[in-house]
Amino acid sequence: MSNLIEVSYTGDLLAHRRCARAWAYEKHIGIHPYEQVQAMEGFLVHHAMEWLTKHHRRHGVHASPAELREQLGRYFRVLWARGIRTTFASKEKTLDRVLGHLFDQASSQPQPEVKAAVEGAQHEEYPLRSVRKVMPELYGGKSKVLLTGVLDVVIHQKAELVYPQTWRWTDKANLRGEITHDEPDQAAIGDREIWDYKSTRLRHSTSCEDYVRQVVTYAALLQNRMGLPHRCVLFFTNEAPGAKERLLAIPIDQEVVNASVHWTLEQVRELRDTVLQVQQDPRSVDGGDLSKRGLPLEERVDNDLKAQCTACAQRFDCPTYHAYLAKSGQHGNGSEHPDVQRTNVEKN
Ligand code: SF4
């Protein structure tokens, strides 16, 4: 038996924090959501950034919106065949939306932040694979953790990107902080940054602190190879072009880097505990946001998680979601809500 725990930062670690029950049933029992609603846009944006970067490197000029649209049209069909769906009415509307987020309509040029990322990309979609040793007695007998993730390393070619929105650390040891608009930052030529794309909207997301920890951990794990970057950047691609919420610049130093590795390994330990629990009794794993586990069941579902619950394959017998539905509407103990009625053929 392998003594390695392989953990994808987004697919495992953040998904486990979002809902340990849904993660465990999908990864360790093999029950997948019957379709992955809302994932389409995220896949398209990541693919667009990777393709735009390759195009710019190969041809020395930016691709046009029409060229990108053609490429995304092909990729859309691949995703659709894999069961990925969109919440938008049609393929055309989905592509319009992605293109609208990346290109300036009037000039047909990439938005400034897209330009900076594409022109400065050193490694597009850089695959991170980092191994850390851990104590087997704390990790259910495993002695190594392999952490994987995908990120972009950007070196600024022009000093034209300003970050009106930044992250202010309030407690570095515990990786806590807040978004501020009082301490703007600006990239200088040659600044090296680690970028991560998020297809959610910052102002609607309750996971910002986790995203910050994720990208800072990436910086920590790359430190031996590249040194510390000047800053980390989260690019919320679903925010409107020009909106100050679109980019979030995160200052980093050795203290937060050390704390992020410690925090991440602690999350892996909790994830390993869930795996061992599933092996004993899958039904004993509670649903809901892991950081809210001390709260009553009905308070463990927030807006982000609700969007996942409504398409979750485990929702029909999930006590957490039933408790949430019971609290939030006129649905008895929750089992009368259309979301969890097995005979609701329109939904299922
Ligand atoms: S219904 Fe919601 S809370 Fe329940 S397992 Fe699914 S995602 Fe988690």
PDB file of C-alpha atoms in Angstrom, residues 27-329:
ATOM      1  CA  LYS A  27     -13.816  10.734  -4.257  1.00  0.00           C
ATOM      2  CA  HIS A  28     -13.999   7.671  -2.070  1.00  0.00           C
ATOM      3  CA  ILE A  29     -17.312   6.019  -2.890  1.00  0.00           C
ATOM      4  CA  GLY A  30     -17.461   7.024  -6.543  1.00  0.00           C
ATOM      5  CA  ILE A  31     -20.860   8.769  -6.600  1.00  0.00           C
ATOM      6  CA  HIS A  32     -20.450  11.706  -8.961  1.00  0.00           C
ATOM      7  CA  PRO A  33     -22.853  14.567  -9.505  1.00  0.00           C
ATOM      8  CA  TYR A  34     -25.037  13.648 -12.484  1.00  0.00           C
ATOM      9  CA  GLU A  35     -23.920  16.846 -14.129  1.00  0.00           C
ATOM     10  CA  GLN A  36     -21.515  19.572 -13.188  1.00  0.00           C
ATOM     11  CA  VAL A  37     -23.583  22.708 -13.371  1.00  0.00           C
ATOM     12  CA  GLN A  38     -21.743  26.048 -13.319  1.00  0.00           C
ATOM     13  CA  ALA A  39     -18.310  24.524 -13.949  1.00  0.00           C
ATOM     14  CA  MET A  40     -18.382  25.315 -17.675  1.00  0.00           C
ATOM     15  CA  GLU A  41     -17.401  28.965 -17.371  1.00  0.00           C
ATOM     16  CA  GLY A  42     -14.422  28.223 -15.129  1.00  0.00           C
ATOM     17  CA  PHE A  43     -13.059  25.617 -17.531  1.00  0.00           C
ATOM     18  CA  LEU A  44     -13.539  27.961 -20.497  1.00  0.00           C
ATOM     19  CA  VAL A  45     -11.760  30.858 -18.788  1.00  0.00           C
ATOM     20  CA  HIS A  46      -8.772  28.710 -17.800  1.00  0.00           C
ATOM     21  CA  HIS A  47      -8.557  27.303 -21.289  1.00  0.00           C
ATOM     22  CA  ALA A  48      -8.854  30.788 -22.822  1.00  0.00           C
ATOM     23  CA  MET A  49      -5.976  32.148 -20.722  1.00  0.00           C
ATOM     24  CA  GLU A  50      -3.770  29.183 -21.569  1.00  0.00           C
ATOM     25  CA  TRP A  51      -4.590  29.392 -25.277  1.00  0.00           C
ATOM     26  CA  LEU A  52      -4.150  33.198 -25.439  1.00  0.00           C
ATOM     27  CA  THR A  53      -0.723  32.843 -23.819  1.00  0.00           C
ATOM     28  CA  LYS A  54       0.405  30.151 -26.243  1.00  0.00           C
ATOM     29  CA  HIS A  55      -0.905  32.156 -29.178  1.00  0.00           C
ATOM     30  CA  HIS A  56       0.955  35.287 -28.055  1.00  0.00           C
ATOM     31  CA  ARG A  57       4.192  33.368 -27.530  1.00  0.00           C
ATOM     32  CA  ARG A  58       3.970  31.677 -30.935  1.00  0.00           C
ATOM     33  CA  HIS A  59       2.884  34.693 -33.032  1.00  0.00           C
ATOM     34  CA  GLY A  60       4.121  37.685 -30.998  1.00  0.00           C
ATOM     35  CA  VAL A  61       0.678  39.325 -31.167  1.00  0.00           C
ATOM     36  CA  HIS A  62      -2.560  38.887 -29.275  1.00  0.00           C
ATOM     37  CA  ALA A  63      -5.278  36.671 -30.703  1.00  0.00           C
ATOM     38  CA  SER A  64      -8.436  38.390 -31.886  1.00  0.00           C
ATOM     39  CA  PRO A  65     -11.824  37.841 -30.217  1.00  0.00           C
ATOM     40  CA  ALA A  66     -12.962  35.889 -33.319  1.00  0.00           C
ATOM     41  CA  GLU A  67      -9.986  33.510 -33.093  1.00  0.00           C
ATOM     42  CA  LEU A  68     -10.561  32.927 -29.401  1.00  0.00           C
ATOM     43  CA  ARG A  69     -14.256  32.356 -29.990  1.00  0.00           C
ATOM     44  CA  GLU A  70     -13.529  29.688 -32.567  1.00  0.00           C
ATOM     45  CA  GLN A  71     -11.148  27.923 -30.180  1.00  0.00           C
ATOM     46  CA  LEU A  72     -13.606  28.126 -27.272  1.00  0.00           C
ATOM     47  CA  GLY A  73     -16.382  26.791 -29.502  1.00  0.00           C
ATOM     48  CA  ARG A  74     -14.327  23.618 -30.029  1.00  0.00           C
ATOM     49  CA  TYR A  75     -13.480  23.337 -26.353  1.00  0.00           C
ATOM     50  CA  PHE A  76     -17.131  23.864 -25.378  1.00  0.00           C
ATOM     51  CA  ARG A  77     -18.034  20.721 -27.333  1.00  0.00           C
ATOM     52  CA  VAL A  78     -15.323  18.739 -25.528  1.00  0.00           C
ATOM     53  CA  LEU A  79     -16.613  19.888 -22.133  1.00  0.00           C
ATOM     54  CA  TRP A  80     -20.230  19.190 -23.066  1.00  0.00           C
ATOM     55  CA  ALA A  81     -19.314  15.640 -24.071  1.00  0.00           C
ATOM     56  CA  ARG A  82     -17.742  15.218 -20.631  1.00  0.00           C
ATOM     57  CA  GLY A  83     -21.015  16.170 -18.930  1.00  0.00           C
ATOM     58  CA  ILE A  84     -20.082  19.743 -18.020  1.00  0.00           C
ATOM     59  CA  ARG A  85     -23.097  22.044 -18.294  1.00  0.00           C
ATOM     60  CA  THR A  86     -23.784  25.768 -18.246  1.00  0.00           C
ATOM     61  CA  THR A  87     -26.369  27.800 -16.374  1.00  0.00           C
ATOM     62  CA  PHE A  88     -26.740  30.060 -19.424  1.00  0.00           C
ATOM     63  CA  ALA A  89     -29.387  29.563 -22.052  1.00  0.00           C
ATOM     64  CA  SER A  90     -27.128  28.625 -24.923  1.00  0.00           C
ATOM     65  CA  LYS A  91     -23.602  27.962 -26.066  1.00  0.00           C
ATOM     66  CA  GLU A  92     -23.543  31.369 -27.805  1.00  0.00           C
ATOM     67  CA  LYS A  93     -24.526  33.219 -24.634  1.00  0.00           C
ATOM     68  CA  THR A  94     -21.880  31.352 -22.637  1.00  0.00           C
ATOM     69  CA  LEU A  95     -19.139  32.205 -25.139  1.00  0.00           C
ATOM     70  CA  ASP A  96     -20.335  35.844 -25.338  1.00  0.00           C
ATOM     71  CA  ARG A  97     -19.992  36.091 -21.597  1.00  0.00           C
ATOM     72  CA  VAL A  98     -16.476  34.627 -21.446  1.00  0.00           C
ATOM     73  CA  LEU A  99     -15.267  36.827 -24.321  1.00  0.00           C
ATOM     74  CA  GLY A 100     -16.874  39.885 -22.702  1.00  0.00           C
ATOM     75  CA  HIS A 101     -14.840  39.249 -19.561  1.00  0.00           C
ATOM     76  CA  LEU A 102     -11.529  38.948 -21.405  1.00  0.00           C
ATOM     77  CA  PHE A 103     -11.730  41.469 -24.285  1.00  0.00           C
ATOM     78  CA  ASP A 104     -12.539  45.161 -24.504  1.00  0.00           C
ATOM     79  CA  GLN A 105     -15.497  45.333 -26.889  1.00  0.00           C
ATOM     80  CA  ALA A 106     -14.602  48.718 -28.405  1.00  0.00           C
ATOM     81  CA  SER A 107     -10.931  48.059 -29.224  1.00  0.00           C
ATOM     82  CA  SER A 108     -11.069  44.242 -29.586  1.00  0.00           C
ATOM     83  CA  GLN A 109      -7.954  44.153 -27.416  1.00  0.00           C
ATOM     84  CA  PRO A 110      -7.559  42.021 -24.290  1.00  0.00           C
ATOM     85  CA  GLN A 111      -8.482  43.727 -21.028  1.00  0.00           C
ATOM     86  CA  PRO A 112      -5.379  45.245 -19.292  1.00  0.00           C
ATOM     87  CA  GLU A 113      -5.127  42.491 -16.660  1.00  0.00           C
ATOM     88  CA  VAL A 114      -5.489  39.794 -19.340  1.00  0.00           C
ATOM     89  CA  LYS A 115      -2.769  41.508 -21.374  1.00  0.00           C
ATOM     90  CA  ALA A 116      -0.410  41.647 -18.392  1.00  0.00           C
ATOM     91  CA  ALA A 117      -0.974  37.968 -17.595  1.00  0.00           C
ATOM     92  CA  VAL A 118      -0.608  36.829 -21.215  1.00  0.00           C
ATOM     93  CA  GLU A 119       2.456  38.929 -22.065  1.00  0.00           C
ATOM     94  CA  GLY A 120       4.214  38.182 -18.796  1.00  0.00           C
ATOM     95  CA  ALA A 121       3.363  34.526 -18.423  1.00  0.00           C
ATOM     96  CA  GLN A 122       6.477  32.491 -17.748  1.00  0.00           C
ATOM     97  CA  HIS A 123       4.635  29.247 -17.329  1.00  0.00           C
ATOM     98  CA  GLU A 124       1.028  29.089 -18.335  1.00  0.00           C
ATOM     99  CA  GLU A 125      -0.950  26.547 -16.303  1.00  0.00           C
ATOM    100  CA  TYR A 126       2.156  25.607 -14.308  1.00  0.00           C
ATOM    101  CA  PRO A 127       1.649  22.165 -12.739  1.00  0.00           C
ATOM    102  CA  LEU A 128       2.707  22.163  -9.109  1.00  0.00           C
ATOM    103  CA  ARG A 129       3.723  18.847  -7.505  1.00  0.00           C
ATOM    104  CA  SER A 130       5.335  19.143  -4.116  1.00  0.00           C
ATOM    105  CA  VAL A 131       6.046  16.375  -1.596  1.00  0.00           C
ATOM    106  CA  ARG A 132       6.192  16.981   2.166  1.00  0.00           C
ATOM    107  CA  LYS A 133       7.069  14.482   4.873  1.00  0.00           C
ATOM    108  CA  VAL A 134       4.540  14.107   7.703  1.00  0.00           C
ATOM    109  CA  MET A 135       4.252  12.043  10.874  1.00  0.00           C
ATOM    110  CA  PRO A 136       2.444   8.757  10.110  1.00  0.00           C
ATOM    111  CA  GLU A 137       0.756   8.659  13.530  1.00  0.00           C
ATOM    112  CA  LEU A 138      -1.064  11.913  12.691  1.00  0.00           C
ATOM    113  CA  TYR A 139      -1.936  11.012   9.096  1.00  0.00           C
ATOM    114  CA  GLY A 140      -3.506   7.562   9.455  1.00  0.00           C
ATOM    115  CA  GLY A 141      -0.242   5.723   8.746  1.00  0.00           C
ATOM    116  CA  LYS A 142       0.838   7.792   5.710  1.00  0.00           C
ATOM    117  CA  SER A 143       4.243   9.451   5.775  1.00  0.00           C
ATOM    118  CA  LYS A 144       4.203  11.740   2.727  1.00  0.00           C
ATOM    119  CA  VAL A 145       1.842  14.287   1.230  1.00  0.00           C
ATOM    120  CA  LEU A 146       1.945  15.083  -2.481  1.00  0.00           C
ATOM    121  CA  LEU A 147       0.243  18.418  -3.050  1.00  0.00           C
ATOM    122  CA  THR A 148      -0.798  19.266  -6.613  1.00  0.00           C
ATOM    123  CA  GLY A 149      -2.181  22.431  -8.143  1.00  0.00           C
ATOM    124  CA  VAL A 150      -2.167  24.573 -11.273  1.00  0.00           C
ATOM    125  CA  LEU A 151      -1.051  28.200 -11.289  1.00  0.00           C
ATOM    126  CA  ASP A 152       0.407  30.878 -13.503  1.00  0.00           C
ATOM    127  CA  VAL A 153       3.732  32.641 -12.969  1.00  0.00           C
ATOM    128  CA  VAL A 154       3.655  36.157 -14.415  1.00  0.00           C
ATOM    129  CA  ILE A 155       6.629  38.504 -14.858  1.00  0.00           C
ATOM    130  CA  HIS A 156       5.528  42.027 -15.687  1.00  0.00           C
ATOM    131  CA  GLN A 157       6.765  43.352 -19.010  1.00  0.00           C
ATOM    132  CA  LYS A 158       5.162  46.778 -18.514  1.00  0.00           C
ATOM    133  CA  ALA A 159       4.440  48.701 -15.334  1.00  0.00           C
ATOM    134  CA  GLU A 160       0.845  49.418 -16.175  1.00  0.00           C
ATOM    135  CA  LEU A 161      -1.143  47.280 -13.803  1.00  0.00           C
ATOM    136  CA  VAL A 162      -2.502  48.932 -10.657  1.00  0.00           C
ATOM    137  CA  TYR A 163      -4.150  46.967  -7.875  1.00  0.00           C
ATOM    138  CA  PRO A 164      -6.702  49.215  -6.160  1.00  0.00           C
ATOM    139  CA  GLN A 165      -7.811  46.258  -4.077  1.00  0.00           C
ATOM    140  CA  THR A 166      -5.367  44.465  -1.813  1.00  0.00           C
ATOM    141  CA  TRP A 167      -5.297  42.027   1.074  1.00  0.00           C
ATOM    142  CA  ARG A 168      -4.344  43.315   4.516  1.00  0.00           C
ATOM    143  CA  TRP A 169      -3.039  40.678   6.909  1.00  0.00           C
ATOM    144  CA  THR A 170      -4.555  41.088  10.382  1.00  0.00           C
ATOM    145  CA  ASP A 171      -3.178  37.876  11.904  1.00  0.00           C
ATOM    146  CA  LYS A 172      -0.337  36.387   9.900  1.00  0.00           C
ATOM    147  CA  ALA A 173       0.213  33.392  12.183  1.00  0.00           C
ATOM    148  CA  ASN A 174      -3.383  32.238  11.583  1.00  0.00           C
ATOM    149  CA  LEU A 175      -3.549  33.531   8.011  1.00  0.00           C
ATOM    150  CA  ARG A 176      -6.406  35.872   8.678  1.00  0.00           C
ATOM    151  CA  GLY A 177      -6.910  39.141   6.886  1.00  0.00           C
ATOM    152  CA  GLU A 178      -9.324  41.415   5.099  1.00  0.00           C
ATOM    153  CA  ILE A 179      -9.820  43.087   1.758  1.00  0.00           C
ATOM    154  CA  THR A 180      -8.938  46.766   1.684  1.00  0.00           C
ATOM    155  CA  HIS A 181      -9.155  49.582  -0.847  1.00  0.00           C
ATOM    156  CA  ASP A 182      -6.972  51.883   1.267  1.00  0.00           C
ATOM    157  CA  GLU A 183      -3.584  50.361   0.390  1.00  0.00           C
ATOM    158  CA  PRO A 184      -3.347  50.149  -3.427  1.00  0.00           C
ATOM    159  CA  ASP A 185      -0.364  48.432  -4.996  1.00  0.00           C
ATOM    160  CA  GLN A 186       1.261  48.707  -8.432  1.00  0.00           C
ATOM    161  CA  ALA A 187       3.319  46.237 -10.443  1.00  0.00           C
ATOM    162  CA  ALA A 188       6.810  47.311 -11.535  1.00  0.00           C
ATOM    163  CA  ILE A 189       8.624  45.996 -14.599  1.00  0.00           C
ATOM    164  CA  GLY A 190      10.212  42.659 -13.751  1.00  0.00           C
ATOM    165  CA  ASP A 191       7.940  41.925 -10.775  1.00  0.00           C
ATOM    166  CA  ARG A 192       7.315  38.218 -10.525  1.00  0.00           C
ATOM    167  CA  GLU A 193       3.853  37.164  -9.364  1.00  0.00           C
ATOM    168  CA  ILE A 194       1.865  34.011  -8.851  1.00  0.00           C
ATOM    169  CA  TRP A 195      -1.621  34.260 -10.335  1.00  0.00           C
ATOM    170  CA  ASP A 196      -4.626  32.067  -9.782  1.00  0.00           C
ATOM    171  CA  TYR A 197      -7.865  32.445 -11.743  1.00  0.00           C
ATOM    172  CA  LYS A 198     -11.227  32.184 -10.010  1.00  0.00           C
ATOM    173  CA  SER A 199     -14.378  32.046 -12.069  1.00  0.00           C
ATOM    174  CA  THR A 200     -16.539  33.153  -9.134  1.00  0.00           C
ATOM    175  CA  ARG A 201     -17.346  36.772  -8.283  1.00  0.00           C
ATOM    176  CA  LEU A 202     -15.410  38.080  -5.327  1.00  0.00           C
ATOM    177  CA  ARG A 203     -18.329  39.976  -3.820  1.00  0.00           C
ATOM    178  CA  HIS A 204     -20.525  36.838  -3.887  1.00  0.00           C
ATOM    179  CA  SER A 205     -17.904  34.465  -2.590  1.00  0.00           C
ATOM    180  CA  THR A 206     -17.508  33.330   0.990  1.00  0.00           C
ATOM    181  CA  SER A 207     -14.292  31.470   0.188  1.00  0.00           C
ATOM    182  CA  CYS A 208     -11.942  34.422  -0.309  1.00  0.00           C
ATOM    183  CA  GLU A 209      -9.807  33.625   2.724  1.00  0.00           C
ATOM    184  CA  ASP A 210      -9.348  30.044   1.497  1.00  0.00           C
ATOM    185  CA  TYR A 211      -8.357  31.295  -1.966  1.00  0.00           C
ATOM    186  CA  VAL A 212      -5.763  33.594  -0.384  1.00  0.00           C
ATOM    187  CA  ARG A 213      -4.328  30.703   1.635  1.00  0.00           C
ATOM    188  CA  GLN A 214      -4.238  28.565  -1.497  1.00  0.00           C
ATOM    189  CA  VAL A 215      -2.239  30.975  -3.626  1.00  0.00           C
ATOM    190  CA  VAL A 216       0.136  31.818  -0.765  1.00  0.00           C
ATOM    191  CA  THR A 217       0.726  28.086  -0.257  1.00  0.00           C
ATOM    192  CA  TYR A 218       1.591  27.798  -3.962  1.00  0.00           C
ATOM    193  CA  ALA A 219       4.183  30.535  -3.447  1.00  0.00           C
ATOM    194  CA  ALA A 220       5.558  28.682  -0.432  1.00  0.00           C
ATOM    195  CA  LEU A 221       5.899  25.412  -2.321  1.00  0.00           C
ATOM    196  CA  LEU A 222       7.666  27.134  -5.228  1.00  0.00           C
ATOM    197  CA  GLN A 223      10.017  29.116  -3.001  1.00  0.00           C
ATOM    198  CA  ASN A 224      12.923  26.693  -3.369  1.00  0.00           C
ATOM    199  CA  ARG A 225      12.747  26.888  -7.151  1.00  0.00           C
ATOM    200  CA  MET A 226      11.888  30.544  -7.729  1.00  0.00           C
ATOM    201  CA  GLY A 227      12.355  32.439  -4.498  1.00  0.00           C
ATOM    202  CA  LEU A 228       9.456  34.424  -3.107  1.00  0.00           C
ATOM    203  CA  PRO A 229       7.331  36.308  -5.665  1.00  0.00           C
ATOM    204  CA  HIS A 230       6.699  40.025  -5.239  1.00  0.00           C
ATOM    205  CA  ARG A 231       3.039  39.340  -4.574  1.00  0.00           C
ATOM    206  CA  CYS A 232       0.284  36.838  -5.304  1.00  0.00           C
ATOM    207  CA  VAL A 233      -2.731  37.829  -7.369  1.00  0.00           C
ATOM    208  CA  LEU A 234      -6.256  36.409  -7.509  1.00  0.00           C
ATOM    209  CA  PHE A 235      -8.056  37.212 -10.763  1.00  0.00           C
ATOM    210  CA  PHE A 236     -11.850  36.983 -10.354  1.00  0.00           C
ATOM    211  CA  THR A 237     -12.728  36.598 -13.996  1.00  0.00           C
ATOM    212  CA  ASN A 238     -16.470  36.897 -13.456  1.00  0.00           C
ATOM    213  CA  GLU A 239     -16.231  40.422 -12.096  1.00  0.00           C
ATOM    214  CA  ALA A 240     -16.997  43.042 -14.725  1.00  0.00           C
ATOM    215  CA  PRO A 241     -13.970  44.408 -16.650  1.00  0.00           C
ATOM    216  CA  GLY A 242     -12.712  47.529 -14.912  1.00  0.00           C
ATOM    217  CA  ALA A 243     -14.347  46.647 -11.594  1.00  0.00           C
ATOM    218  CA  LYS A 244     -11.984  47.147  -8.678  1.00  0.00           C
ATOM    219  CA  GLU A 245     -13.029  43.738  -7.334  1.00  0.00           C
ATOM    220  CA  ARG A 246     -11.508  42.002 -10.342  1.00  0.00           C
ATOM    221  CA  LEU A 247      -7.964  41.667  -9.034  1.00  0.00           C
ATOM    222  CA  LEU A 248      -6.847  41.076  -5.489  1.00  0.00           C
ATOM    223  CA  ALA A 249      -3.129  41.610  -4.764  1.00  0.00           C
ATOM    224  CA  ILE A 250      -1.799  39.742  -1.759  1.00  0.00           C
ATOM    225  CA  PRO A 251       1.474  40.826  -0.105  1.00  0.00           C
ATOM    226  CA  ILE A 252       3.594  37.928   1.055  1.00  0.00           C
ATOM    227  CA  ASP A 253       6.571  37.435   3.326  1.00  0.00           C
ATOM    228  CA  GLN A 254       8.319  34.560   5.026  1.00  0.00           C
ATOM    229  CA  GLU A 255       5.936  34.538   7.987  1.00  0.00           C
ATOM    230  CA  VAL A 256       2.783  33.990   5.913  1.00  0.00           C
ATOM    231  CA  VAL A 257       4.579  31.510   3.686  1.00  0.00           C
ATOM    232  CA  ASN A 258       5.569  29.376   6.695  1.00  0.00           C
ATOM    233  CA  ALA A 259       2.098  29.663   8.199  1.00  0.00           C
ATOM    234  CA  SER A 260       0.448  28.638   4.915  1.00  0.00           C
ATOM    235  CA  VAL A 261       2.374  25.366   4.673  1.00  0.00           C
ATOM    236  CA  HIS A 262       1.492  24.559   8.271  1.00  0.00           C
ATOM    237  CA  TRP A 263      -2.190  25.392   7.649  1.00  0.00           C
ATOM    238  CA  THR A 264      -2.308  23.330   4.480  1.00  0.00           C
ATOM    239  CA  LEU A 265      -0.805  20.241   6.115  1.00  0.00           C
ATOM    240  CA  GLU A 266      -3.323  20.581   8.923  1.00  0.00           C
ATOM    241  CA  GLN A 267      -6.107  20.586   6.311  1.00  0.00           C
ATOM    242  CA  VAL A 268      -4.631  17.448   4.758  1.00  0.00           C
ATOM    243  CA  ARG A 269      -4.686  15.796   8.180  1.00  0.00           C
ATOM    244  CA  GLU A 270      -8.391  16.609   8.549  1.00  0.00           C
ATOM    245  CA  LEU A 271      -9.029  15.309   5.054  1.00  0.00           C
ATOM    246  CA  ARG A 272      -7.274  12.060   5.967  1.00  0.00           C
ATOM    247  CA  ASP A 273      -9.478  11.787   9.084  1.00  0.00           C
ATOM    248  CA  THR A 274     -12.537  12.078   6.843  1.00  0.00           C
ATOM    249  CA  VAL A 275     -11.236   9.267   4.622  1.00  0.00           C
ATOM    250  CA  LEU A 276     -10.792   6.999   7.638  1.00  0.00           C
ATOM    251  CA  GLN A 277     -14.290   7.942   8.863  1.00  0.00           C
ATOM    252  CA  VAL A 278     -15.810   7.123   5.463  1.00  0.00           C
ATOM    253  CA  GLN A 279     -14.165   3.719   5.532  1.00  0.00           C
ATOM    254  CA  GLN A 280     -15.841   3.036   8.898  1.00  0.00           C
ATOM    255  CA  ASP A 281     -19.278   4.555   8.258  1.00  0.00           C
ATOM    256  CA  PRO A 282     -19.946   6.783   5.232  1.00  0.00           C
ATOM    257  CA  ARG A 283     -23.250   8.055   6.629  1.00  0.00           C
ATOM    258  CA  SER A 284     -21.545   9.489   9.698  1.00  0.00           C
ATOM    259  CA  VAL A 285     -19.801  12.230   7.680  1.00  0.00           C
ATOM    260  CA  ASP A 286     -21.727  15.485   8.099  1.00  0.00           C
ATOM    261  CA  GLY A 287     -22.465  17.745   5.158  1.00  0.00           C
ATOM    262  CA  GLY A 288     -21.868  21.475   5.232  1.00  0.00           C
ATOM    263  CA  ASP A 289     -19.016  23.947   5.325  1.00  0.00           C
ATOM    264  CA  LEU A 290     -16.217  22.402   7.383  1.00  0.00           C
ATOM    265  CA  SER A 291     -15.340  25.705   9.039  1.00  0.00           C
ATOM    266  CA  LYS A 292     -18.922  25.875  10.411  1.00  0.00           C
ATOM    267  CA  ARG A 293     -18.963  22.367  11.869  1.00  0.00           C
ATOM    268  CA  GLY A 294     -19.495  23.628  15.434  1.00  0.00           C
ATOM    269  CA  LEU A 295     -22.812  25.218  14.389  1.00  0.00           C
ATOM    270  CA  PRO A 296     -26.235  23.543  14.111  1.00  0.00           C
ATOM    271  CA  LEU A 297     -26.701  21.680  10.804  1.00  0.00           C
ATOM    272  CA  GLU A 298     -29.032  24.293   9.314  1.00  0.00           C
ATOM    273  CA  GLU A 299     -26.370  26.992   9.699  1.00  0.00           C
ATOM    274  CA  ARG A 300     -23.624  25.148   7.828  1.00  0.00           C
ATOM    275  CA  VAL A 301     -24.899  25.984   4.328  1.00  0.00           C
ATOM    276  CA  ASP A 302     -24.039  29.415   2.945  1.00  0.00           C
ATOM    277  CA  ASN A 303     -24.734  30.931  -0.471  1.00  0.00           C
ATOM    278  CA  ASP A 304     -21.690  29.352  -2.117  1.00  0.00           C
ATOM    279  CA  LEU A 305     -22.535  25.891  -0.837  1.00  0.00           C
ATOM    280  CA  LYS A 306     -26.236  26.253  -1.637  1.00  0.00           C
ATOM    281  CA  ALA A 307     -25.347  26.464  -5.336  1.00  0.00           C
ATOM    282  CA  GLN A 308     -23.554  23.129  -4.961  1.00  0.00           C
ATOM    283  CA  CYS A 309     -26.296  21.496  -2.843  1.00  0.00           C
ATOM    284  CA  THR A 310     -28.986  22.085  -5.431  1.00  0.00           C
ATOM    285  CA  ALA A 311     -27.193  19.769  -7.891  1.00  0.00           C
ATOM    286  CA  CYS A 312     -25.525  17.455  -5.370  1.00  0.00           C
ATOM    287  CA  ALA A 313     -26.162  13.741  -5.816  1.00  0.00           C
ATOM    288  CA  GLN A 314     -26.279  13.327  -2.020  1.00  0.00           C
ATOM    289  CA  ARG A 315     -28.932  15.969  -1.354  1.00  0.00           C
ATOM    290  CA  PHE A 316     -31.879  13.532  -1.168  1.00  0.00           C
ATOM    291  CA  ASP A 317     -30.760  12.097   2.156  1.00  0.00           C
ATOM    292  CA  CYS A 318     -28.425  14.814   3.395  1.00  0.00           C
ATOM    293  CA  PRO A 319     -29.526  15.892   6.922  1.00  0.00           C
ATOM    294  CA  THR A 320     -27.611  19.168   6.591  1.00  0.00           C
ATOM    295  CA  TYR A 321     -29.364  20.274   3.398  1.00  0.00           C
ATOM    296  CA  HIS A 322     -32.766  19.117   4.678  1.00  0.00           C
ATOM    297  CA  ALA A 323     -32.229  21.128   7.876  1.00  0.00           C
ATOM    298  CA  TYR A 324     -31.200  24.165   5.816  1.00  0.00           C
ATOM    299  CA  LEU A 325     -34.266  23.866   3.545  1.00  0.00           C
ATOM    300  CA  ALA A 326     -36.552  23.472   6.546  1.00  0.00           C
ATOM    301  CA  LYS A 327     -35.146  26.638   8.095  1.00  0.00           C
ATOM    302  CA  SER A 328     -35.202  28.719   4.943  1.00  0.00           C
ATOM    303  CA  GLY A 329     -38.757  28.024   3.674  1.00  0.00           C
TER     304      GLY A 329
END
